[in-house]
Coordinates of C-alpha atoms in Angstrom, one line a residue:
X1 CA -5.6 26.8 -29.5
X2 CA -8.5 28.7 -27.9
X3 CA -10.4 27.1 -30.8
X4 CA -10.2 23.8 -29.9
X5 CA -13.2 22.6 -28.3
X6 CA -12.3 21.8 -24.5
X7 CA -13.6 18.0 -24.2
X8 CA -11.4 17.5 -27.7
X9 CA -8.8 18.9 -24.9
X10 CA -9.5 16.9 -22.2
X11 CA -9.9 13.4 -24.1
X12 CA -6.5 14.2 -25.4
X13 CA -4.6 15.4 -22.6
X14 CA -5.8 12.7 -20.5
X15 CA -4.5 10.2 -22.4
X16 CA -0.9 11.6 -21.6
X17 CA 1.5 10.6 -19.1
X18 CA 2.0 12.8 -15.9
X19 CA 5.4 13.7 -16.3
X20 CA 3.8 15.1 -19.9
X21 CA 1.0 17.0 -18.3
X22 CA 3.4 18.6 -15.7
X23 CA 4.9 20.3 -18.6
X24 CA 1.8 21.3 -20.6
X25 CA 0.5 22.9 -17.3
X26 CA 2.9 26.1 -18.3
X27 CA 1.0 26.1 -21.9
X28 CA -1.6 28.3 -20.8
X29 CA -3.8 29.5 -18.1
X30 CA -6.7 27.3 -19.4
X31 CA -4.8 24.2 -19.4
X32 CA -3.2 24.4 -16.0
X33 CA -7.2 24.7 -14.8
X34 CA -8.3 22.2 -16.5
X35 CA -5.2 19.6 -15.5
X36 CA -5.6 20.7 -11.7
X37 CA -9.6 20.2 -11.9
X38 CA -10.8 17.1 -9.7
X39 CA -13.3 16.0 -12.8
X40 CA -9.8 15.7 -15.2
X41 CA -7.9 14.7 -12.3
X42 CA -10.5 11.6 -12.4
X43 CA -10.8 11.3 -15.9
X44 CA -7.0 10.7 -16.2
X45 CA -6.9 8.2 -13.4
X46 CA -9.7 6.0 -14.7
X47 CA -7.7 6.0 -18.1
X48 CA -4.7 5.1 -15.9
X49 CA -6.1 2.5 -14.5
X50 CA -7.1 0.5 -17.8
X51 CA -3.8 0.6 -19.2
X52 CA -2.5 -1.0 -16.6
X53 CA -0.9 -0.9 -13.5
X54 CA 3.4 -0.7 -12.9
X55 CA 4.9 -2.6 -9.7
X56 CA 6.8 -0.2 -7.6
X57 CA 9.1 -2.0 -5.9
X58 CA 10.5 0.3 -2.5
X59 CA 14.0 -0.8 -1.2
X60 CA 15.4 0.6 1.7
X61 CA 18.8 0.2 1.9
X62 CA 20.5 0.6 5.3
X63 CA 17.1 2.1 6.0
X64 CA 18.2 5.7 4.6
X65 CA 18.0 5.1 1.0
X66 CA 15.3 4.6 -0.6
X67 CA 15.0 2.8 -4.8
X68 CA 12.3 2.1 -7.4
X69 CA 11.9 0.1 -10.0
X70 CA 9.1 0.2 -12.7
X71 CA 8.2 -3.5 -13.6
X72 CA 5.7 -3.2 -16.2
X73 CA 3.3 -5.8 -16.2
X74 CA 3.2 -5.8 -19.7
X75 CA 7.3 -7.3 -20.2
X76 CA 8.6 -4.1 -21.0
X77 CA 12.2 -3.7 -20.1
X78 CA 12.9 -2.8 -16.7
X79 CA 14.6 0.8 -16.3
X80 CA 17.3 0.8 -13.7
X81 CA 16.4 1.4 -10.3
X82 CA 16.0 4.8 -9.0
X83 CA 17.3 6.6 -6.4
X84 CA 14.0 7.9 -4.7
X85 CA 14.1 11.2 -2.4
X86 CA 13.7 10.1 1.5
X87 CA 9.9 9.8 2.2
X88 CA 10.7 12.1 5.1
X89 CA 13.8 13.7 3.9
X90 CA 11.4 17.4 4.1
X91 CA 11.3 17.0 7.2
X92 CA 15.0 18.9 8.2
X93 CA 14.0 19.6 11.7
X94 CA 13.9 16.1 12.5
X95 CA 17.7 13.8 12.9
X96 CA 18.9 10.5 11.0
X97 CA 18.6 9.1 13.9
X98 CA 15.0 9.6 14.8
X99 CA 14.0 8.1 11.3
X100 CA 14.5 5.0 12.9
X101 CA 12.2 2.8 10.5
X102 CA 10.0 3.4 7.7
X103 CA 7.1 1.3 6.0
X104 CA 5.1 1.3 3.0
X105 CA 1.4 1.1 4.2
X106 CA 0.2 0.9 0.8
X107 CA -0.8 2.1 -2.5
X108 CA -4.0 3.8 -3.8
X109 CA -4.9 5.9 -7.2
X110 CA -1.4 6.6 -7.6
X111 CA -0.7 7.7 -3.7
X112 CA 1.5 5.6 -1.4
X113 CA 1.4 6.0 1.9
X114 CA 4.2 5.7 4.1
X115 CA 5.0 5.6 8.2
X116 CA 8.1 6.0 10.5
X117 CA 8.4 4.6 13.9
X118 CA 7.2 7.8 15.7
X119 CA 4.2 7.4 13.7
X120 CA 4.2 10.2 11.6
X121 CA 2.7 9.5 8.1
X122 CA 2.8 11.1 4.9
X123 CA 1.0 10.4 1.7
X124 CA 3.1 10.8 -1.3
X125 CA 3.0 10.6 -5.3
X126 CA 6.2 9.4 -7.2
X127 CA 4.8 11.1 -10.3
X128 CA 4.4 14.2 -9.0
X129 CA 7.1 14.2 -6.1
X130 CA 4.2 16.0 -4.4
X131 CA 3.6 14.8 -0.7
X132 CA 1.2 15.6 2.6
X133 CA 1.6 15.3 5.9
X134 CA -1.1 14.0 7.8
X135 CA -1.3 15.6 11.2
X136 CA 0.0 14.2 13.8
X137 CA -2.2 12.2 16.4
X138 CA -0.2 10.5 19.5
X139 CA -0.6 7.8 20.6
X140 CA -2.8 7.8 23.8
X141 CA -1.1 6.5 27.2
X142 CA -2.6 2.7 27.2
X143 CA -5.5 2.1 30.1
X144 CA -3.5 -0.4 32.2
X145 CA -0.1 -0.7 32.8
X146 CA 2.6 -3.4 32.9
X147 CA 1.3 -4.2 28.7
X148 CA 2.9 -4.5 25.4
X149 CA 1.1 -2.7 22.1
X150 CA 0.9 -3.4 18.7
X151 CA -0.1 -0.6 15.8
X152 CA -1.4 -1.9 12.5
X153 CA -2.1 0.5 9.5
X154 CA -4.1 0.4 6.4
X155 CA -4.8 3.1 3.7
X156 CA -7.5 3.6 1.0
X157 CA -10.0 5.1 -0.9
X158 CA -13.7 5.7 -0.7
X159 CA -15.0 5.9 -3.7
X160 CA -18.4 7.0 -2.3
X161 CA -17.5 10.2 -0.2
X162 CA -14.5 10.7 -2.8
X163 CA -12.5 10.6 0.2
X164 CA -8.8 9.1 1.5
X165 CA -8.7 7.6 4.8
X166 CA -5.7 6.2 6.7
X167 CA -7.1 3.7 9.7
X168 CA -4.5 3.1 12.6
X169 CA -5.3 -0.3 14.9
X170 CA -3.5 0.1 18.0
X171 CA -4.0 -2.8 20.6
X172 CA -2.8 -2.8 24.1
X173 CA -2.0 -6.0 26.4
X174 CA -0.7 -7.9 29.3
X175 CA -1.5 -11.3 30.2
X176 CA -5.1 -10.3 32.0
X177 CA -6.7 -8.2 29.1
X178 CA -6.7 -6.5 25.8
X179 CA -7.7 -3.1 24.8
X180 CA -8.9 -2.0 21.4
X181 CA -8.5 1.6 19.8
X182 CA -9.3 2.2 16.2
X183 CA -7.8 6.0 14.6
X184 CA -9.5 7.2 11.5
X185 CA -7.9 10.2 9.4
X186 CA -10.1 11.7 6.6
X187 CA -8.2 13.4 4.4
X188 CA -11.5 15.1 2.8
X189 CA -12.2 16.8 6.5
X190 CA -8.4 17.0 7.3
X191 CA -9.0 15.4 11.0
X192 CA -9.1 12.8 13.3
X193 CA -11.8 10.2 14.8
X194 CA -11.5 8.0 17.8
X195 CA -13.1 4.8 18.6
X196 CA -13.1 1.4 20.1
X197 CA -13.9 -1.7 18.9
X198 CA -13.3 -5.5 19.3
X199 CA -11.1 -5.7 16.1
X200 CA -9.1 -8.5 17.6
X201 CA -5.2 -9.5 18.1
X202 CA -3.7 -8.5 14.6
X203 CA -0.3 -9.5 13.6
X204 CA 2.6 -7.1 13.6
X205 CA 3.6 -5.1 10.6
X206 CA 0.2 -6.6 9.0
X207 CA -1.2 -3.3 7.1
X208 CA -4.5 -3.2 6.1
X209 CA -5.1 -5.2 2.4
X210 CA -7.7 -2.7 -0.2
X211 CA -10.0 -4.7 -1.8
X212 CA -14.2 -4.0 -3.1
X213 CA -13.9 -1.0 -0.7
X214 CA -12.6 -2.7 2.5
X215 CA -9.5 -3.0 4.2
X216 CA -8.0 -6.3 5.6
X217 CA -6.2 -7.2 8.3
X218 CA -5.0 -11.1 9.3
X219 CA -5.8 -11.6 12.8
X220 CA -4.8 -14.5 15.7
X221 CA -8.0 -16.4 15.3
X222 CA -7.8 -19.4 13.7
X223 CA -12.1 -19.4 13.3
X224 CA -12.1 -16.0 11.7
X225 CA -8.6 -15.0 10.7
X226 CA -9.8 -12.0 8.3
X227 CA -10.7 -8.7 9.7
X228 CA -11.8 -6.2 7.1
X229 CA -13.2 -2.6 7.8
X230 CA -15.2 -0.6 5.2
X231 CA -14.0 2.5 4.4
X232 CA -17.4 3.8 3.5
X233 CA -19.7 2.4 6.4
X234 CA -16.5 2.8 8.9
X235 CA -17.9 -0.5 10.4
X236 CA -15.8 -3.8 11.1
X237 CA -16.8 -7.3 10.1
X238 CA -15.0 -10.4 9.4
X239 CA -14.2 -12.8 6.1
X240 CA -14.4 -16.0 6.0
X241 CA -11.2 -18.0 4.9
X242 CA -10.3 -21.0 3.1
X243 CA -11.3 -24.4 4.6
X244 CA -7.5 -25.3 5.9
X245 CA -8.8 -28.7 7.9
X246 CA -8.0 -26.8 11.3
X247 CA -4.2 -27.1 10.2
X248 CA -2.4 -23.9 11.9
X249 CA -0.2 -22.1 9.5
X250 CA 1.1 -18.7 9.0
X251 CA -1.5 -16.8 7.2
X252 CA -0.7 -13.4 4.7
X253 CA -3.1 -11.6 2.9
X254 CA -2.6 -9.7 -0.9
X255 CA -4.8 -9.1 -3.9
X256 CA -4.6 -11.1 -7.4
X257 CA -6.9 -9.6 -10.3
X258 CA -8.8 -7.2 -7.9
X259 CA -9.9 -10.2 -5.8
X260 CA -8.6 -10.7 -2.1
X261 CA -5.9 -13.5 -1.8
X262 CA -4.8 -16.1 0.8
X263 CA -1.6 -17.6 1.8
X264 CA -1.0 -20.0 3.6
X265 CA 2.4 -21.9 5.2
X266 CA 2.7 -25.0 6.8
X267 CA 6.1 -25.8 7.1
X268 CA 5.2 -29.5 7.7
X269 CA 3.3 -29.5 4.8
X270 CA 3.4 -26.8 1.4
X271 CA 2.6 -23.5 0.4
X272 CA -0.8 -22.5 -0.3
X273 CA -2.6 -19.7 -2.5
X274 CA -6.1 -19.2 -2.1
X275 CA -8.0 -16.4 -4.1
X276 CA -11.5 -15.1 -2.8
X277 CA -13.4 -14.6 -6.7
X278 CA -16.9 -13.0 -4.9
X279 CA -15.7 -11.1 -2.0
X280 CA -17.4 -12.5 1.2
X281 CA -18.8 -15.9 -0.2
X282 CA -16.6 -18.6 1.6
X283 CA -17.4 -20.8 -1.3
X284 CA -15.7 -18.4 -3.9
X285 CA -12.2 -19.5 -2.4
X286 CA -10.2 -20.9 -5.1
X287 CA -6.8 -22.7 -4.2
X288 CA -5.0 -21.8 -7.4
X289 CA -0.9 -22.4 -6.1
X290 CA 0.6 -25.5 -3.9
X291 CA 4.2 -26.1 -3.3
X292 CA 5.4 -29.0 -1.7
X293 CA 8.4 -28.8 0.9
X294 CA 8.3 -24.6 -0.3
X295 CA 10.9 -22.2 0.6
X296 CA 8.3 -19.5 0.6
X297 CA 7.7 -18.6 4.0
X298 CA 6.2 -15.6 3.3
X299 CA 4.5 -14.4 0.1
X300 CA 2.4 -11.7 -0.7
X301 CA 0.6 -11.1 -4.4
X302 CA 0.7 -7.4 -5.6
X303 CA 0.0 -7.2 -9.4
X304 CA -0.9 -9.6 -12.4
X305 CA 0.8 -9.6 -16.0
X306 CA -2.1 -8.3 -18.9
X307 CA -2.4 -12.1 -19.5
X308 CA -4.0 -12.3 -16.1
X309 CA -1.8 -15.6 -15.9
X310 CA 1.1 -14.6 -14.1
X311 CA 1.0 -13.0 -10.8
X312 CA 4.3 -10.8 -9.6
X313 CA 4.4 -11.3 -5.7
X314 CA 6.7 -10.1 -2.9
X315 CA 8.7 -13.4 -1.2
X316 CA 10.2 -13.4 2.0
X317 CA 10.7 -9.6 2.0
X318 CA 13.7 -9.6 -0.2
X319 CA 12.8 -10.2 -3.9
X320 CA 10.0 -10.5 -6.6
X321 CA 8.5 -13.9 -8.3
X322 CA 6.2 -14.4 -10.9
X323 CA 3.5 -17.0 -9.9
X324 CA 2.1 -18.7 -12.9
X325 CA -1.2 -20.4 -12.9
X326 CA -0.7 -22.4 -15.6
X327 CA 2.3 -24.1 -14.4
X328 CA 1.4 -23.8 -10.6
X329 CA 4.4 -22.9 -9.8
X330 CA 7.2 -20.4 -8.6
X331 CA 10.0 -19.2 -10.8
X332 CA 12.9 -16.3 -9.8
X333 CA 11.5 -13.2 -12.5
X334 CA 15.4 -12.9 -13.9
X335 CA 15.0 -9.0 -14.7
X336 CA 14.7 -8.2 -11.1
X337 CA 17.5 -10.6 -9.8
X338 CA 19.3 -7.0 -9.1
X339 CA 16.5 -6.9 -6.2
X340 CA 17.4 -10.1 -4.6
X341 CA 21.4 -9.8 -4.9
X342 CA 21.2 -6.5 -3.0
X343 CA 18.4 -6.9 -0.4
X344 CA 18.6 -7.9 3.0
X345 CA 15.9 -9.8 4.6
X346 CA 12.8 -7.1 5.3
X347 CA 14.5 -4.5 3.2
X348 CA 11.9 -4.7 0.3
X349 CA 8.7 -3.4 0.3
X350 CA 6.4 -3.5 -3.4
X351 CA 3.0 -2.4 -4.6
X352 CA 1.3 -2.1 -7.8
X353 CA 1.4 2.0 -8.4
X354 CA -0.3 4.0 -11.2
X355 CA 0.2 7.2 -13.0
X356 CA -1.7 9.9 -11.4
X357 CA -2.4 13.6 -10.8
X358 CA -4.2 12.7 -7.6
X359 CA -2.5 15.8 -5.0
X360 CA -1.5 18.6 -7.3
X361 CA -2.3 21.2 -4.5
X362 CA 0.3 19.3 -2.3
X363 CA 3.4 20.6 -1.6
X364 CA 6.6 19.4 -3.5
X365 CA 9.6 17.4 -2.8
X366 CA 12.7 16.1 -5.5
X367 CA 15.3 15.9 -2.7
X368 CA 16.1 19.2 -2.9
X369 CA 16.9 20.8 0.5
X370 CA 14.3 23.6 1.4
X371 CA 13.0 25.2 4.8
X372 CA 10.3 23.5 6.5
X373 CA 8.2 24.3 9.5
X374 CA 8.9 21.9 12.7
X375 CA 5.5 20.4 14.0
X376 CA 4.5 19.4 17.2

């Protein structure tokens, strides 16, 4: 084999899937370097990325176990779910009990990223079962007291530093004033970066939406509802929406074709779906989705079908639909009924996922039990 030329190599083996390449990593010395090298690593993504993406639909049931199912966008038959190891489970020093909640912050090149109710987060690759712990930053005491607080996530990619970032919001209140702190993690640098800005009041268990480099936020202002942050400038700005005719509705943000997405609810009214085509131009929005008398109170897009017709969207936080643009309507997707028949209301979490080496150098976790090192 040591006469193959390498790029014949490379092309080759970075047309295979991951759970493939894990295996060939034993072939030889050379192939194990070239697999773990950040310029295949890349390569493999990219190639990942144009087949196509798989919906990776997180269930926590009774909050301790956790299930995936592939939905490829491409109709393939769904596998049955599978039983995923605890995001956390590594962690042995810590209790059930302390585990209180977890929530899927998002996806990225293959990485999700997850967070517990202490706050601890951890970046993790299905394909790999390789995870990383991002230190642990607490959460400062708040500057007045007698307030309530809010923490908002979002996690990305920066394609221009070739860098992760996870961005916490953390707003503090009482009924005289509001206080602003915006957390940076690089995971490039390994650390932490504190500072304050007017982000504004955004809505609880809103996690940052990735889209043309920028994270999203919905926020409690009915002028400029959109918050988004740039993961490359680190500066905040805001989006404009849809023209809604100053009706007040609840508002959710998710991402159809690569575009930023819009919905809206007026229970008095219909549904909304709104997609942004040129990211920033208020005249872009398109309203491709109205339901009359809908009982979609919440609904956020995650992936599209290879036709680009269909959209596959998380409802209510208990089950999948297919949105088709064609038909303008909303139909149950019958091979993921299993989802809906054994969810409970805000036990479903989804994202569109792809098949990636991103995080070889990671440590690894299948569930198995193993020692681990208690952190402050």
């Amino acid at each position: 084999m040591s006469n193959i030329p390498e790029d014949l190599v490379m092309d080759v083996l970075s047309r295979l899937r991951v759970k493939s390449l894990l295996r060939f990593r034993s072939v030889s010395k050379s192939w194990r370097t070239l697999i773990d090298s950040p310029s295949f690593i890349k390569i493999h993504m990219e190639r990942s990325m144009k087949i196509g993406s798989t919906v990776e639909v997180i269930h926590r049931r009774n909050l301790k176990k956790f299930y995936s199912l592939h939905l490829d966008l491409s109709g393939n038959p769904v596998r049955d779910p599978e039983e995923l190891p605890h995001p956390f489970g590594y962690r042995h020093d810590l209790e059930d009990s302390v585990v209180f909640e977890i929530h899927l912050v998002g996806s990225c090149n293959g990485v999700l990223c997850f967070v517990d109710s202490a706050h601890r987060i951890v970046l993790w690759n299905l394909a790999t079962r390789k995870y990383f712990e991002i230190q642990y930053l607490r959460i400062e005491p708040p500057k007045f007291a007698n307030l309530y607080y809010l923490v908002n996530y979002g996690f990305g990619y920066d394609c221009v530093t070739d860098d992760y970032k996870v961005i916490r919001l953390i707003i503090t209140f009482n009924s005289e004033s509001e206080c602003y702190l915006v957390e940076l993690y690089s995971l490039k640098s390994d650390s932490w970066t504190r500072f304050e800005d007017l982000v504004g009041h955004t809505r609880r268990d809103n996690h940052g939406i990735l889209v043309s480099g920028a994270l999203h936020w919905i926020r409690d202002d009915n002028e400029s509802p959109i918050v988004a942050f740039d993961l490359t400038n680190e500066e905040f700005n805001t989006v404009p929406c849809p023209d809604l005719s100053g009706r007040h509705c609840w508002k959710n943000l998710g991402i159809v074709h690569g575009c930023l997405c819009f919905f809206c609810d007026d229970p008095l009214l219909h549904a909304e779906l709104w997609v942004m085509k040129d990211h920033g131009i208020k005249e872009s929005w398109t309203k491709v989705f109205t339901e009359n008398k809908s009982p979609i109170h919440y609904m956020r897009p995650i992936d599209h079908s290879k036709s680009k017709i269909t959209v596959v969207s998380e409802v209510n936080n208990k089950k999948l639909a297919w949105c088709n643009f064609e038909q303008k309507s909303i139909t149950n997707n019958a091979p993921i009924r299993y989802i809906e028949t054994i969810c409970a209301v805000r036990s479903l979490e989804a994202c569109a996922n792809y098949d990636s080496l991103v995080g070889t150098s990671w440590k690894r976790y299948d569930g198995i039990a193993r020692s681990s090192t208690k952190k402050s």
